[in-house]
mmCIF file of C-alpha atoms in Angstrom:
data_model
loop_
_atom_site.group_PDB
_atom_site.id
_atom_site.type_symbol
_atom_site.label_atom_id
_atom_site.label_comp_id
_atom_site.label_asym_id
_atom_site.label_seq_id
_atom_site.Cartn_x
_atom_site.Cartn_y
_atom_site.Cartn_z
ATOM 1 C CA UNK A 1 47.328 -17.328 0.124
ATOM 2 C CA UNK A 2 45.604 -14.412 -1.268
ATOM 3 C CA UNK A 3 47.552 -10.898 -1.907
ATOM 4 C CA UNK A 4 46.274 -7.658 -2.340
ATOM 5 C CA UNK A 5 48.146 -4.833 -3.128
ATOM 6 C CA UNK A 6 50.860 -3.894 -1.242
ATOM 7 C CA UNK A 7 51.230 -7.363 0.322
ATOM 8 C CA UNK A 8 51.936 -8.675 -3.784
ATOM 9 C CA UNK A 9 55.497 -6.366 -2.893
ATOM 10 C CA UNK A 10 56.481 -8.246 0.025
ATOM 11 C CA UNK A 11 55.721 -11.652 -1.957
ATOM 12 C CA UNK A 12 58.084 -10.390 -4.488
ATOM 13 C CA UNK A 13 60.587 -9.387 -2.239
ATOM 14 C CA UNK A 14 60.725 -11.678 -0.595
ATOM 15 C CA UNK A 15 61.278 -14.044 -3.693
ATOM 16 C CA UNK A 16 63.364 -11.861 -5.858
ATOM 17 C CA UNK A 17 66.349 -10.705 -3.085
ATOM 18 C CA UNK A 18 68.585 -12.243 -0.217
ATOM 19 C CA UNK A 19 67.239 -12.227 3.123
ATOM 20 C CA UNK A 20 69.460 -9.470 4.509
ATOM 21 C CA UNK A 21 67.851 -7.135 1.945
ATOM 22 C CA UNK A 22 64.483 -8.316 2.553
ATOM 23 C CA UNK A 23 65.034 -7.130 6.460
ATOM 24 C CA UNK A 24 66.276 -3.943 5.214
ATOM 25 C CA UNK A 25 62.874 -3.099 3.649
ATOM 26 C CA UNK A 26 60.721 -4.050 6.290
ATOM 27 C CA UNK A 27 63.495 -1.336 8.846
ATOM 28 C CA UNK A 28 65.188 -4.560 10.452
ATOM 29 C CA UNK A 29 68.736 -4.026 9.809
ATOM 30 C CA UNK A 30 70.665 -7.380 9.823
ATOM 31 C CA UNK A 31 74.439 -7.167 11.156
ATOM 32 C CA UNK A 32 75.638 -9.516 8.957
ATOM 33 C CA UNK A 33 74.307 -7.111 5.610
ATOM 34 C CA UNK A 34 76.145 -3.946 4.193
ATOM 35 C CA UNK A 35 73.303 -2.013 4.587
ATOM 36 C CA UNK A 36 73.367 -1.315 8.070
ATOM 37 C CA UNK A 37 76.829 -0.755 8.197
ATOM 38 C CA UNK A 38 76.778 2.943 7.043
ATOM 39 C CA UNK A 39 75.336 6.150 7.223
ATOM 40 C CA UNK A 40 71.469 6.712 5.329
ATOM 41 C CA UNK A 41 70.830 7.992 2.293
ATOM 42 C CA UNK A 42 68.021 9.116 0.210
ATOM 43 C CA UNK A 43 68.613 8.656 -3.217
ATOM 44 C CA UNK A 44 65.827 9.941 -5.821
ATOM 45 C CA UNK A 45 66.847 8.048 -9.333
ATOM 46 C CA UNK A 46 65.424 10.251 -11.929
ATOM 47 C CA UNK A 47 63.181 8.593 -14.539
ATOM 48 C CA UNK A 48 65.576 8.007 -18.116
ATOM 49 C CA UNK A 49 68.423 7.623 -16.349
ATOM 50 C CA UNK A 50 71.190 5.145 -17.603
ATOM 51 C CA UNK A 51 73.079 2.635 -15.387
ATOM 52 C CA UNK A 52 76.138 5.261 -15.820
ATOM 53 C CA UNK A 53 74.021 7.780 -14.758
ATOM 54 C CA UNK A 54 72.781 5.975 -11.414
ATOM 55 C CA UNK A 55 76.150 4.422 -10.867
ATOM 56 C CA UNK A 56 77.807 8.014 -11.021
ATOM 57 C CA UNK A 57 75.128 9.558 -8.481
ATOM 58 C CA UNK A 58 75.302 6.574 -6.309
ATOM 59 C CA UNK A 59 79.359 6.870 -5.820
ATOM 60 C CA UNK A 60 79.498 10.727 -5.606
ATOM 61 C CA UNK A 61 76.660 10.026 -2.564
ATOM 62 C CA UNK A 62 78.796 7.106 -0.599
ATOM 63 C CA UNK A 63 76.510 4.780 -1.113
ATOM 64 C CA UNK A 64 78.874 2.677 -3.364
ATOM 65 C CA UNK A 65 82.424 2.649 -4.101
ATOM 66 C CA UNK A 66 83.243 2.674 -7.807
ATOM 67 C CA UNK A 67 81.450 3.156 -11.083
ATOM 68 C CA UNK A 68 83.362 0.788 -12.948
ATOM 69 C CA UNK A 69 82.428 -1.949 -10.467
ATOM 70 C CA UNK A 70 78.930 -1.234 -9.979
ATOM 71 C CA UNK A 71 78.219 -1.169 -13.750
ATOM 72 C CA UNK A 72 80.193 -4.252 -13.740
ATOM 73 C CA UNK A 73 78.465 -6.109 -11.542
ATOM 74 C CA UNK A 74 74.732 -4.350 -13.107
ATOM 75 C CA UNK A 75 75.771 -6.416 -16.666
ATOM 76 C CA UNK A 76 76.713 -9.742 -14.702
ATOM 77 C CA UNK A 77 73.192 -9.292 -13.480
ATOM 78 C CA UNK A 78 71.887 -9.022 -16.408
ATOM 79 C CA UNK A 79 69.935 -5.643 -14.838
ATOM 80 C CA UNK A 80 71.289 -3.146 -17.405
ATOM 81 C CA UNK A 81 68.309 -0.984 -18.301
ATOM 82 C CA UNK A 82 65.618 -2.845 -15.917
ATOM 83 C CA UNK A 83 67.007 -0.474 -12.623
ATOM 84 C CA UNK A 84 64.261 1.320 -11.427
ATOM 85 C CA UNK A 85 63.525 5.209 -11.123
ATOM 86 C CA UNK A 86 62.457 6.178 -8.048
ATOM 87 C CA UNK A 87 63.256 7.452 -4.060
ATOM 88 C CA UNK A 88 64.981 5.189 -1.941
ATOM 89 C CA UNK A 89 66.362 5.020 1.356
ATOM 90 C CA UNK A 90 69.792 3.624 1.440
ATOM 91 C CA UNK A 91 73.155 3.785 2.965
ATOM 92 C CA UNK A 92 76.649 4.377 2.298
ATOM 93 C CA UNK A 93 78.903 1.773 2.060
ATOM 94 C CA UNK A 94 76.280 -0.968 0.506
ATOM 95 C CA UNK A 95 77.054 -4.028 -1.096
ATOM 96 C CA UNK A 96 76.878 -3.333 -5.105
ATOM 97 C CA UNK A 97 74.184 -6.340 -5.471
ATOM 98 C CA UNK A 98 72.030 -4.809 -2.671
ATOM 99 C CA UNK A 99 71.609 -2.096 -3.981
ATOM 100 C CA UNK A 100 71.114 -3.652 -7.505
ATOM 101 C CA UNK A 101 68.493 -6.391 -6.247
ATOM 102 C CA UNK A 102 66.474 -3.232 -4.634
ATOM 103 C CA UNK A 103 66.591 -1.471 -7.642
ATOM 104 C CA UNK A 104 65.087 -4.429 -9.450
ATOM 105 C CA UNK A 105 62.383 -4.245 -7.320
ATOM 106 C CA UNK A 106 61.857 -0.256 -7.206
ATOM 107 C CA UNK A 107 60.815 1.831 -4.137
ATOM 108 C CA UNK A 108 59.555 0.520 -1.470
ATOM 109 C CA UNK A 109 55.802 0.899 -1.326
ATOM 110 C CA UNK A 110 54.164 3.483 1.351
ATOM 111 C CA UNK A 111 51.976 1.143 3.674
ATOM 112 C CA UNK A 112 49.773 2.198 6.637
ATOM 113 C CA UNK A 113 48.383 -0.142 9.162
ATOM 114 C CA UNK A 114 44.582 -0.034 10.366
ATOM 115 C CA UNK A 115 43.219 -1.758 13.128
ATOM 116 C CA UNK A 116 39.528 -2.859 12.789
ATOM 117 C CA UNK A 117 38.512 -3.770 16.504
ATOM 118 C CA UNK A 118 36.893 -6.724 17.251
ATOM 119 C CA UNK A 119 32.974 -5.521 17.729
ATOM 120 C CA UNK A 120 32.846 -2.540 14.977
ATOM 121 C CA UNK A 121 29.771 -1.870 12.900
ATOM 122 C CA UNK A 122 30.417 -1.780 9.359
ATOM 123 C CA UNK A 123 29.870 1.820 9.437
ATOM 124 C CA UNK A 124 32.282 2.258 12.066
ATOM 125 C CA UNK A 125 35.079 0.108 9.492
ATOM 126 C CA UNK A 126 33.926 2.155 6.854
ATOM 127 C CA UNK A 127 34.990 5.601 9.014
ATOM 128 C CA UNK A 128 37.945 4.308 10.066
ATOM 129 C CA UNK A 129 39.156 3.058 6.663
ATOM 130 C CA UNK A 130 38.497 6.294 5.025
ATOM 131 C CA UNK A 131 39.789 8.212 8.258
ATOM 132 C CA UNK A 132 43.039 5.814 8.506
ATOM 133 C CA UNK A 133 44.010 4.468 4.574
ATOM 134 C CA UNK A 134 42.662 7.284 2.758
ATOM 135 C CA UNK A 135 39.531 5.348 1.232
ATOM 136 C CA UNK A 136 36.756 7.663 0.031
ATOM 137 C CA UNK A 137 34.324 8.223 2.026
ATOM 138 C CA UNK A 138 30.724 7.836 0.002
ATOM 139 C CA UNK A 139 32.460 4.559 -2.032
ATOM 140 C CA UNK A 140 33.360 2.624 1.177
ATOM 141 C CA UNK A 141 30.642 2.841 3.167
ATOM 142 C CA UNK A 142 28.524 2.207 -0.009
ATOM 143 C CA UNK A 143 30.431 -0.689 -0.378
ATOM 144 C CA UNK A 144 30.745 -1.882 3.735
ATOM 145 C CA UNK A 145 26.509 -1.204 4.353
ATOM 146 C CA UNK A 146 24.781 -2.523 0.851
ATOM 147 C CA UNK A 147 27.370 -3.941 -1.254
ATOM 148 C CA UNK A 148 26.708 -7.605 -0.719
ATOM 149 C CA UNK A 149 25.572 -8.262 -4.145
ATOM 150 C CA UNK A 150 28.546 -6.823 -5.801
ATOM 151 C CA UNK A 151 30.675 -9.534 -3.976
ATOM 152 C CA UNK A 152 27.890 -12.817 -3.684
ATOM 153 C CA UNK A 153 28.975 -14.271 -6.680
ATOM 154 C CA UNK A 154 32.023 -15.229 -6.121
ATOM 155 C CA UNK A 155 31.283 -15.245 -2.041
ATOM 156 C CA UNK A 156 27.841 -17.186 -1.379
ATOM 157 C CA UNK A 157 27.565 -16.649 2.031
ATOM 158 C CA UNK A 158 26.907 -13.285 1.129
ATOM 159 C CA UNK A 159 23.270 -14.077 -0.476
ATOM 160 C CA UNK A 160 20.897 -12.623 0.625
ATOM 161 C CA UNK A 161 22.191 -10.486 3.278
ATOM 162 C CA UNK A 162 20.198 -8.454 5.160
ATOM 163 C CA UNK A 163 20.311 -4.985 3.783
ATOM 164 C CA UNK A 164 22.960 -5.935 1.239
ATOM 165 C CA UNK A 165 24.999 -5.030 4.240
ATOM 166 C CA UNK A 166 28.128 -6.905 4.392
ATOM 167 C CA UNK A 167 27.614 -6.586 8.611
ATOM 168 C CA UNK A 168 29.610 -9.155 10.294
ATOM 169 C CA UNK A 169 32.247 -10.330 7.644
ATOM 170 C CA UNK A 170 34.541 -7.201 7.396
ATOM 171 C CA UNK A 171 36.832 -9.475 10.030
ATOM 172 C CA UNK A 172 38.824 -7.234 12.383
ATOM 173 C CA UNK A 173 42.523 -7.404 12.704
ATOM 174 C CA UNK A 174 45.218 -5.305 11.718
ATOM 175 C CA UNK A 175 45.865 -4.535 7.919
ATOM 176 C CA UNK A 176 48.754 -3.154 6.663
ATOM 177 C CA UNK A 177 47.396 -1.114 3.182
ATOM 178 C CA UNK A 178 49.648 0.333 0.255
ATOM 179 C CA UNK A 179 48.672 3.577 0.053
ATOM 180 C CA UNK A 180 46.175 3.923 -3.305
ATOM 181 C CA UNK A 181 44.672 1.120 -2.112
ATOM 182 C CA UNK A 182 41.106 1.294 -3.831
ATOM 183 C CA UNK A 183 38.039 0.978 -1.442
ATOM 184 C CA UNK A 184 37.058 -2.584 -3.493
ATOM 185 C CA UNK A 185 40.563 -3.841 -2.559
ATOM 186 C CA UNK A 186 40.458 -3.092 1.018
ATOM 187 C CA UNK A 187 36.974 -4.731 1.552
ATOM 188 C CA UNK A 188 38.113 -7.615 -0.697
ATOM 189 C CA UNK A 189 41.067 -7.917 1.830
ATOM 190 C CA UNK A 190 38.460 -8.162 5.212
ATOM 191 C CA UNK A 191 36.723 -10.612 3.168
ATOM 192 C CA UNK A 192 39.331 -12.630 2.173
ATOM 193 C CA UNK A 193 40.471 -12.507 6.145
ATOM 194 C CA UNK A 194 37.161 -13.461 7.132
ATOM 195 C CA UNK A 195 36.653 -16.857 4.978
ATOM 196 C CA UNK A 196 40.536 -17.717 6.006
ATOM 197 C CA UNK A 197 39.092 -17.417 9.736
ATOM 198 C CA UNK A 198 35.980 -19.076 9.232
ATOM 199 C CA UNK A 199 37.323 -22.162 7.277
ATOM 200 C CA UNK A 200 39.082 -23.101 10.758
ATOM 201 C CA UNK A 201 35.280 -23.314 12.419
ATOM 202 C CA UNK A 202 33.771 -26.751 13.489
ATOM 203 C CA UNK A 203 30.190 -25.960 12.259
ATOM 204 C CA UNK A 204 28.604 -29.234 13.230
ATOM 205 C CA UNK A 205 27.289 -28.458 16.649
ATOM 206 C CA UNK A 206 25.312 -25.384 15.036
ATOM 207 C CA UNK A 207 24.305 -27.119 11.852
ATOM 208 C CA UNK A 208 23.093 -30.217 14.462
ATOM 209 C CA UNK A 209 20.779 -27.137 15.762
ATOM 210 C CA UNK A 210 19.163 -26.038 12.565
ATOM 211 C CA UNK A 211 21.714 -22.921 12.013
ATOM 212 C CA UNK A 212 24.411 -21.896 9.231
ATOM 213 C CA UNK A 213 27.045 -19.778 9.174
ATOM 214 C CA UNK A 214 25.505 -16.793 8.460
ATOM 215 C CA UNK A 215 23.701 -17.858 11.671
ATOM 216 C CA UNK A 216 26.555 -18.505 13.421
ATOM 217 C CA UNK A 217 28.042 -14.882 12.524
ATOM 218 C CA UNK A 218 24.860 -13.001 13.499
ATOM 219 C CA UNK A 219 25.447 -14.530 17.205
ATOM 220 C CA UNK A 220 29.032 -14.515 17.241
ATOM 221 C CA UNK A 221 27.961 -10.727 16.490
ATOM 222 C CA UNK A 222 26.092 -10.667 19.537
ATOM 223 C CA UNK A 223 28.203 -11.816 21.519
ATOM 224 C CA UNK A 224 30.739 -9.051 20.419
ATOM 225 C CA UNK A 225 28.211 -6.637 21.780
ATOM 226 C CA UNK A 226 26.581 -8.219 25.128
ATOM 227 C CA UNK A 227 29.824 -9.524 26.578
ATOM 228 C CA UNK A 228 32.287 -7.222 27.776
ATOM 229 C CA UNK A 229 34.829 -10.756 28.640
ATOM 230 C CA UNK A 230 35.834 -12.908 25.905
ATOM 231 C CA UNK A 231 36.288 -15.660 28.098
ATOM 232 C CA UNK A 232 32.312 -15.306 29.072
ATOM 233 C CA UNK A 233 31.654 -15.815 25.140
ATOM 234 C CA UNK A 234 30.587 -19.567 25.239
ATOM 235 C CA UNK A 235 28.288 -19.121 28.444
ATOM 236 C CA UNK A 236 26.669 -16.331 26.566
ATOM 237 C CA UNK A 237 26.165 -18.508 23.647
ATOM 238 C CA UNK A 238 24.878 -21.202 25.435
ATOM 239 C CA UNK A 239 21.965 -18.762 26.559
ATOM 240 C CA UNK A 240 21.520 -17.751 22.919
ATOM 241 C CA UNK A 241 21.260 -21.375 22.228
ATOM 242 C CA UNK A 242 19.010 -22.497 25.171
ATOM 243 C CA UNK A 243 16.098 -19.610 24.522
ATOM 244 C CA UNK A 244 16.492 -20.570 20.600
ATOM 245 C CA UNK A 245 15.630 -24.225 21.583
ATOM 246 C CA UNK A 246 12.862 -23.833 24.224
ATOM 247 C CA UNK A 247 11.482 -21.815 22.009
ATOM 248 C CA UNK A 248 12.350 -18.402 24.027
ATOM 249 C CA UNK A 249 12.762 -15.254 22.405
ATOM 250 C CA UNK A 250 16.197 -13.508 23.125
ATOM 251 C CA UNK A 251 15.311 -10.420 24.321
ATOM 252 C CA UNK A 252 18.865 -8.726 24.348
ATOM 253 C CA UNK A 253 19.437 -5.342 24.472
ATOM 254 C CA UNK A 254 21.941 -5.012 21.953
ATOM 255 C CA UNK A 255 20.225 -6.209 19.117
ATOM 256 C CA UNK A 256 17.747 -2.797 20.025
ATOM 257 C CA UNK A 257 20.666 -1.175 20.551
ATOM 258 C CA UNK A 258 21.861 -1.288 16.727
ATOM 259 C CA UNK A 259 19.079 0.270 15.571
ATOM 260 C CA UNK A 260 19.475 3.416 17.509
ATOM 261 C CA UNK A 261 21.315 6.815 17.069
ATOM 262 C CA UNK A 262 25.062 6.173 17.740
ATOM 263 C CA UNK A 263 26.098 7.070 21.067
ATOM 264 C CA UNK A 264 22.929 5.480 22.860
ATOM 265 C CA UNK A 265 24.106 3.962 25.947
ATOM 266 C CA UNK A 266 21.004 2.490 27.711
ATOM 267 C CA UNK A 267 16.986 1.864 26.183
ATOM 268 C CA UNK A 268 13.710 3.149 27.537
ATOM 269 C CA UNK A 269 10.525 1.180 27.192
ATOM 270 C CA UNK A 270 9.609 2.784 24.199
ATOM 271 C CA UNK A 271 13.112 1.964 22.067
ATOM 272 C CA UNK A 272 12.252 -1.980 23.175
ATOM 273 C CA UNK A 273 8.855 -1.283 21.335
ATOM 274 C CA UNK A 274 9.953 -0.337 18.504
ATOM 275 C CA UNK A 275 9.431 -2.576 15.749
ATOM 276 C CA UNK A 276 12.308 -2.927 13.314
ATOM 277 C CA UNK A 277 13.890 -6.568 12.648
ATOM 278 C CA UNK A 278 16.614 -6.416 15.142
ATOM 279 C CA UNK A 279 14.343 -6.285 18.070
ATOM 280 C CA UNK A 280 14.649 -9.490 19.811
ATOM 281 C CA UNK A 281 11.972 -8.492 22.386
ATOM 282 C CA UNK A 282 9.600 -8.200 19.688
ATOM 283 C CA UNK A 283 10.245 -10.976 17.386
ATOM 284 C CA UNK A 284 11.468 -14.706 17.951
ATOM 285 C CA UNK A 285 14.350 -16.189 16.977
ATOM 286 C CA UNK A 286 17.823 -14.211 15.617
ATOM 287 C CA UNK A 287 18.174 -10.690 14.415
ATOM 288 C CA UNK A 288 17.638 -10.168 11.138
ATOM 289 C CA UNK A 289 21.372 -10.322 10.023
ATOM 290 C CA UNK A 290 24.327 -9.681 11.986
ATOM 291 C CA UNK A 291 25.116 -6.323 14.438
ATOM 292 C CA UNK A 292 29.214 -5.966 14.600
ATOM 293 C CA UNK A 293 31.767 -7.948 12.997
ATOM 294 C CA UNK A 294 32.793 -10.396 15.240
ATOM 295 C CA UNK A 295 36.624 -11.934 15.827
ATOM 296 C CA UNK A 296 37.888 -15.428 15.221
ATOM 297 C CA UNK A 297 37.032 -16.183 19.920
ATOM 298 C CA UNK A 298 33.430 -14.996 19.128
ATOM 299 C CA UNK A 299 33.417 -16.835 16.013
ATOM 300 C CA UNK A 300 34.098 -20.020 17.728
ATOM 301 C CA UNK A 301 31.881 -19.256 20.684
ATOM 302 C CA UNK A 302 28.982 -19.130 18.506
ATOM 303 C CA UNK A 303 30.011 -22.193 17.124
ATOM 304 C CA UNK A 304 30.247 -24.334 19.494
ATOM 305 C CA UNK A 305 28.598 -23.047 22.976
ATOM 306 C CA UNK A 306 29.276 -23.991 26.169
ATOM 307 C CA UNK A 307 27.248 -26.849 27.474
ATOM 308 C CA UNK A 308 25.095 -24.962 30.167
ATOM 309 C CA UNK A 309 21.084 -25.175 31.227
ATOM 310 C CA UNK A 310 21.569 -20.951 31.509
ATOM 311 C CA UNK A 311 19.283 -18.724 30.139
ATOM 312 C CA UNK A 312 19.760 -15.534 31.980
ATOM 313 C CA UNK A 313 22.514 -13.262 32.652
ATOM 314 C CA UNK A 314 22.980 -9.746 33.946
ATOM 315 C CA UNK A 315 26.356 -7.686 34.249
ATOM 316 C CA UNK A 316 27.212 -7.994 38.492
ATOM 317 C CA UNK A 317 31.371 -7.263 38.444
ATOM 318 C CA UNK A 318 33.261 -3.792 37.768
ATOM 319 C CA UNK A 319 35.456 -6.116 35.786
ATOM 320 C CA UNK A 320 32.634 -6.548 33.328
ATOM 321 C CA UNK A 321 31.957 -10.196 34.544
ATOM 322 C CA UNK A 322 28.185 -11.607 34.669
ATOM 323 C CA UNK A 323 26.151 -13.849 36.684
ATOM 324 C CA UNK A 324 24.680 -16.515 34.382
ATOM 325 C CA UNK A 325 21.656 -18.219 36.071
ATOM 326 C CA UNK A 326 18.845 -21.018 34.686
ATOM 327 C CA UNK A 327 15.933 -19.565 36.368
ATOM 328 C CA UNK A 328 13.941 -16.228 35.987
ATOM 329 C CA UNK A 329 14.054 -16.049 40.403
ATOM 330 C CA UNK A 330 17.717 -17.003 40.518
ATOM 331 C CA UNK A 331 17.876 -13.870 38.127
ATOM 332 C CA UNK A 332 16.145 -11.636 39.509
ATOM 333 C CA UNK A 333 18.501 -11.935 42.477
ATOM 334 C CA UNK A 334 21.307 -11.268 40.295
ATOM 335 C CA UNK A 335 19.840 -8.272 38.777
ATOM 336 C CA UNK A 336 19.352 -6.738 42.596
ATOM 337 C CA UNK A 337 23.074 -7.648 43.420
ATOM 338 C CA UNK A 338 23.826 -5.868 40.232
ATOM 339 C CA UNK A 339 21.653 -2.848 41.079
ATOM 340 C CA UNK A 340 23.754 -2.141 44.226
ATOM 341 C CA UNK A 341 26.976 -3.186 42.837
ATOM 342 C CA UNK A 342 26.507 -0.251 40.392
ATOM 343 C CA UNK A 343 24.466 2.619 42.364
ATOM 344 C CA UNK A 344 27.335 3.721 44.300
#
């Protein structure tokens, strides 16, 4: 397992104290533990202060009973002088080797957590990270839209990315972040989540069909983007699959879509002209690299694709569903059922 920053704390907690403690520090009292047995208390341990000193301020505040004992039962610990300064959130009443085994450890890290939705641009994970953990700005999205090469070496997928963009592998989930978290870190952690995600892929079925992962991630990426259902993910696929095969070109309007100002909700005949390397109705074959970062359903969708002769769909339910069909008439009528379904 791979830790990053404020995660390395919870390894050594986790390692270093009892289990009632541990619960404690994550705010999960345990009834069985002194700690949640009394009243809080935030103690601030000033930096230079002696075992006498904490043991003093720590009885005159409830939190433990008796000097003697508590310095006591710091020497049997072999903790005399290793007690760390800091603020802590404690109660009265505690056991004297609670509080010593927290002390050991020192404060309790301040975390926030940042959800990365499944479908977000790397721009869009750069705003949020700098919006959400404090990253700087300029740094990570320097880092999320060109700094491939800065992380290929050690990451190979990552040659030769598009842009140097690292589009499609910041994977979303939800990340808990120590605050001070630098913006190298934090990508390091999306990467990190992103290889732990794709090692559970069967790539066979896409490497039987001439594709990689990077492949696989730049239609997985699609798929983020042209399917409002995760369960249509696979059917979708399959159409990405069957025009790659025939050979068709894809001619998906989200691929145009990236390219444009943000906010763009629907193409004239003009944006599909334009020529850049993400426009599928322009050029054969996939997008020049991915166009969201994709999660672990689109991942396998792209994968492995449903086993379907489709290679049309158009958006017909309120519920975001689509009629898939395997010929350009049979899609047509689709695209009429969808035109009345939405002009009311």
């Amino acid at each position: 397992m791979r830790v990053l920053g404020g995660v390395l704390v919870l390894v050594l907690a986790l390692g270093a104290v009892g289990y009632g403690v541990v619960r404690h520090l994550m705010h999960e009292p345990d009834a069985e533990v002194a700690v949640g047995a009394g009243e809080p208390v935030h103690v601030v341990i000033e930096a230079g202060s002696t075992t006498a000193d904490i043991a003093r301020q720590l009885v005159d505040l409830g939190v433990v009973e008796s000097v003697l004992t508590f310095r006591f039962t710091v020497s049997q610990a072999d903790a005399d002088g290793r007690l760390r300064a800091g603020e802590y959130d404690l109660f009265t009443g505690m056991d004297d080797g609670d509080v010593i085994d927290l002390m050991l450890i020192g404060p309790s890290a301040d975390y926030v957590n940042v959800t990365i939705p499944e479908g977000f641009t790397a721009e869009q994970v750069a705003a949020r990270m700098t919006a959400q953990a404090g990253a700087e700005a300029e740094e990570m999205m320097r880092l999320c839209t060109e700094g491939a090469p800065e992380f290929a070496a050690e990451r190979p997928y990552l040659e030769g990315a598009f842009g140097d963009s690292l589009e499609g592998f910041l994977f979303p989930a939800t990340y808990s972040i120590e605050v001070g978290t630098s913006e190298r870190e934090i990508v390091e952690m999306l990467l990190d989540t992103f290889e732990d995600q794709a090692a559970t892929l069967d790539l066979s079925y896409a490497e039987a069909h001439g594709l990689d992962l990077a492949d696989v991630v730049t239609i997985a990426s699609i798929l983020e983007r042209e399917a409002q259902l995760s369960e249509e993910f696979p059917l979708v696929s399959s159409v990405i699959y069957n025009r790659l095969e025939r050979p068709m070109r894809l001619q998906l309007c989200a691929t145009v879509m990236y390219t444009m100002p943000e906010g763009t909700t629907s193409l004239t005949n003009a944006d599909l002209e334009q020529d850049t390397p993400y426009n599928t109705y322009l050029h054969d074959g996939l997008p020049a690299g991915p166009i969201s970062n994709p999660g672990l359903a689109a991942l396998e969708a792209a994968a492995d694709p449903a086993d379907t002769d489709y290679l049309y769909y158009v958006l017909t339910g309120t519920d975001g569903s689509q009629t898939f069909t395997e010929t350009y008439d049979e899609f047509l009528a689709a695209k009429r059922l969808s035109q009345e379904v939405f002009s009311d």
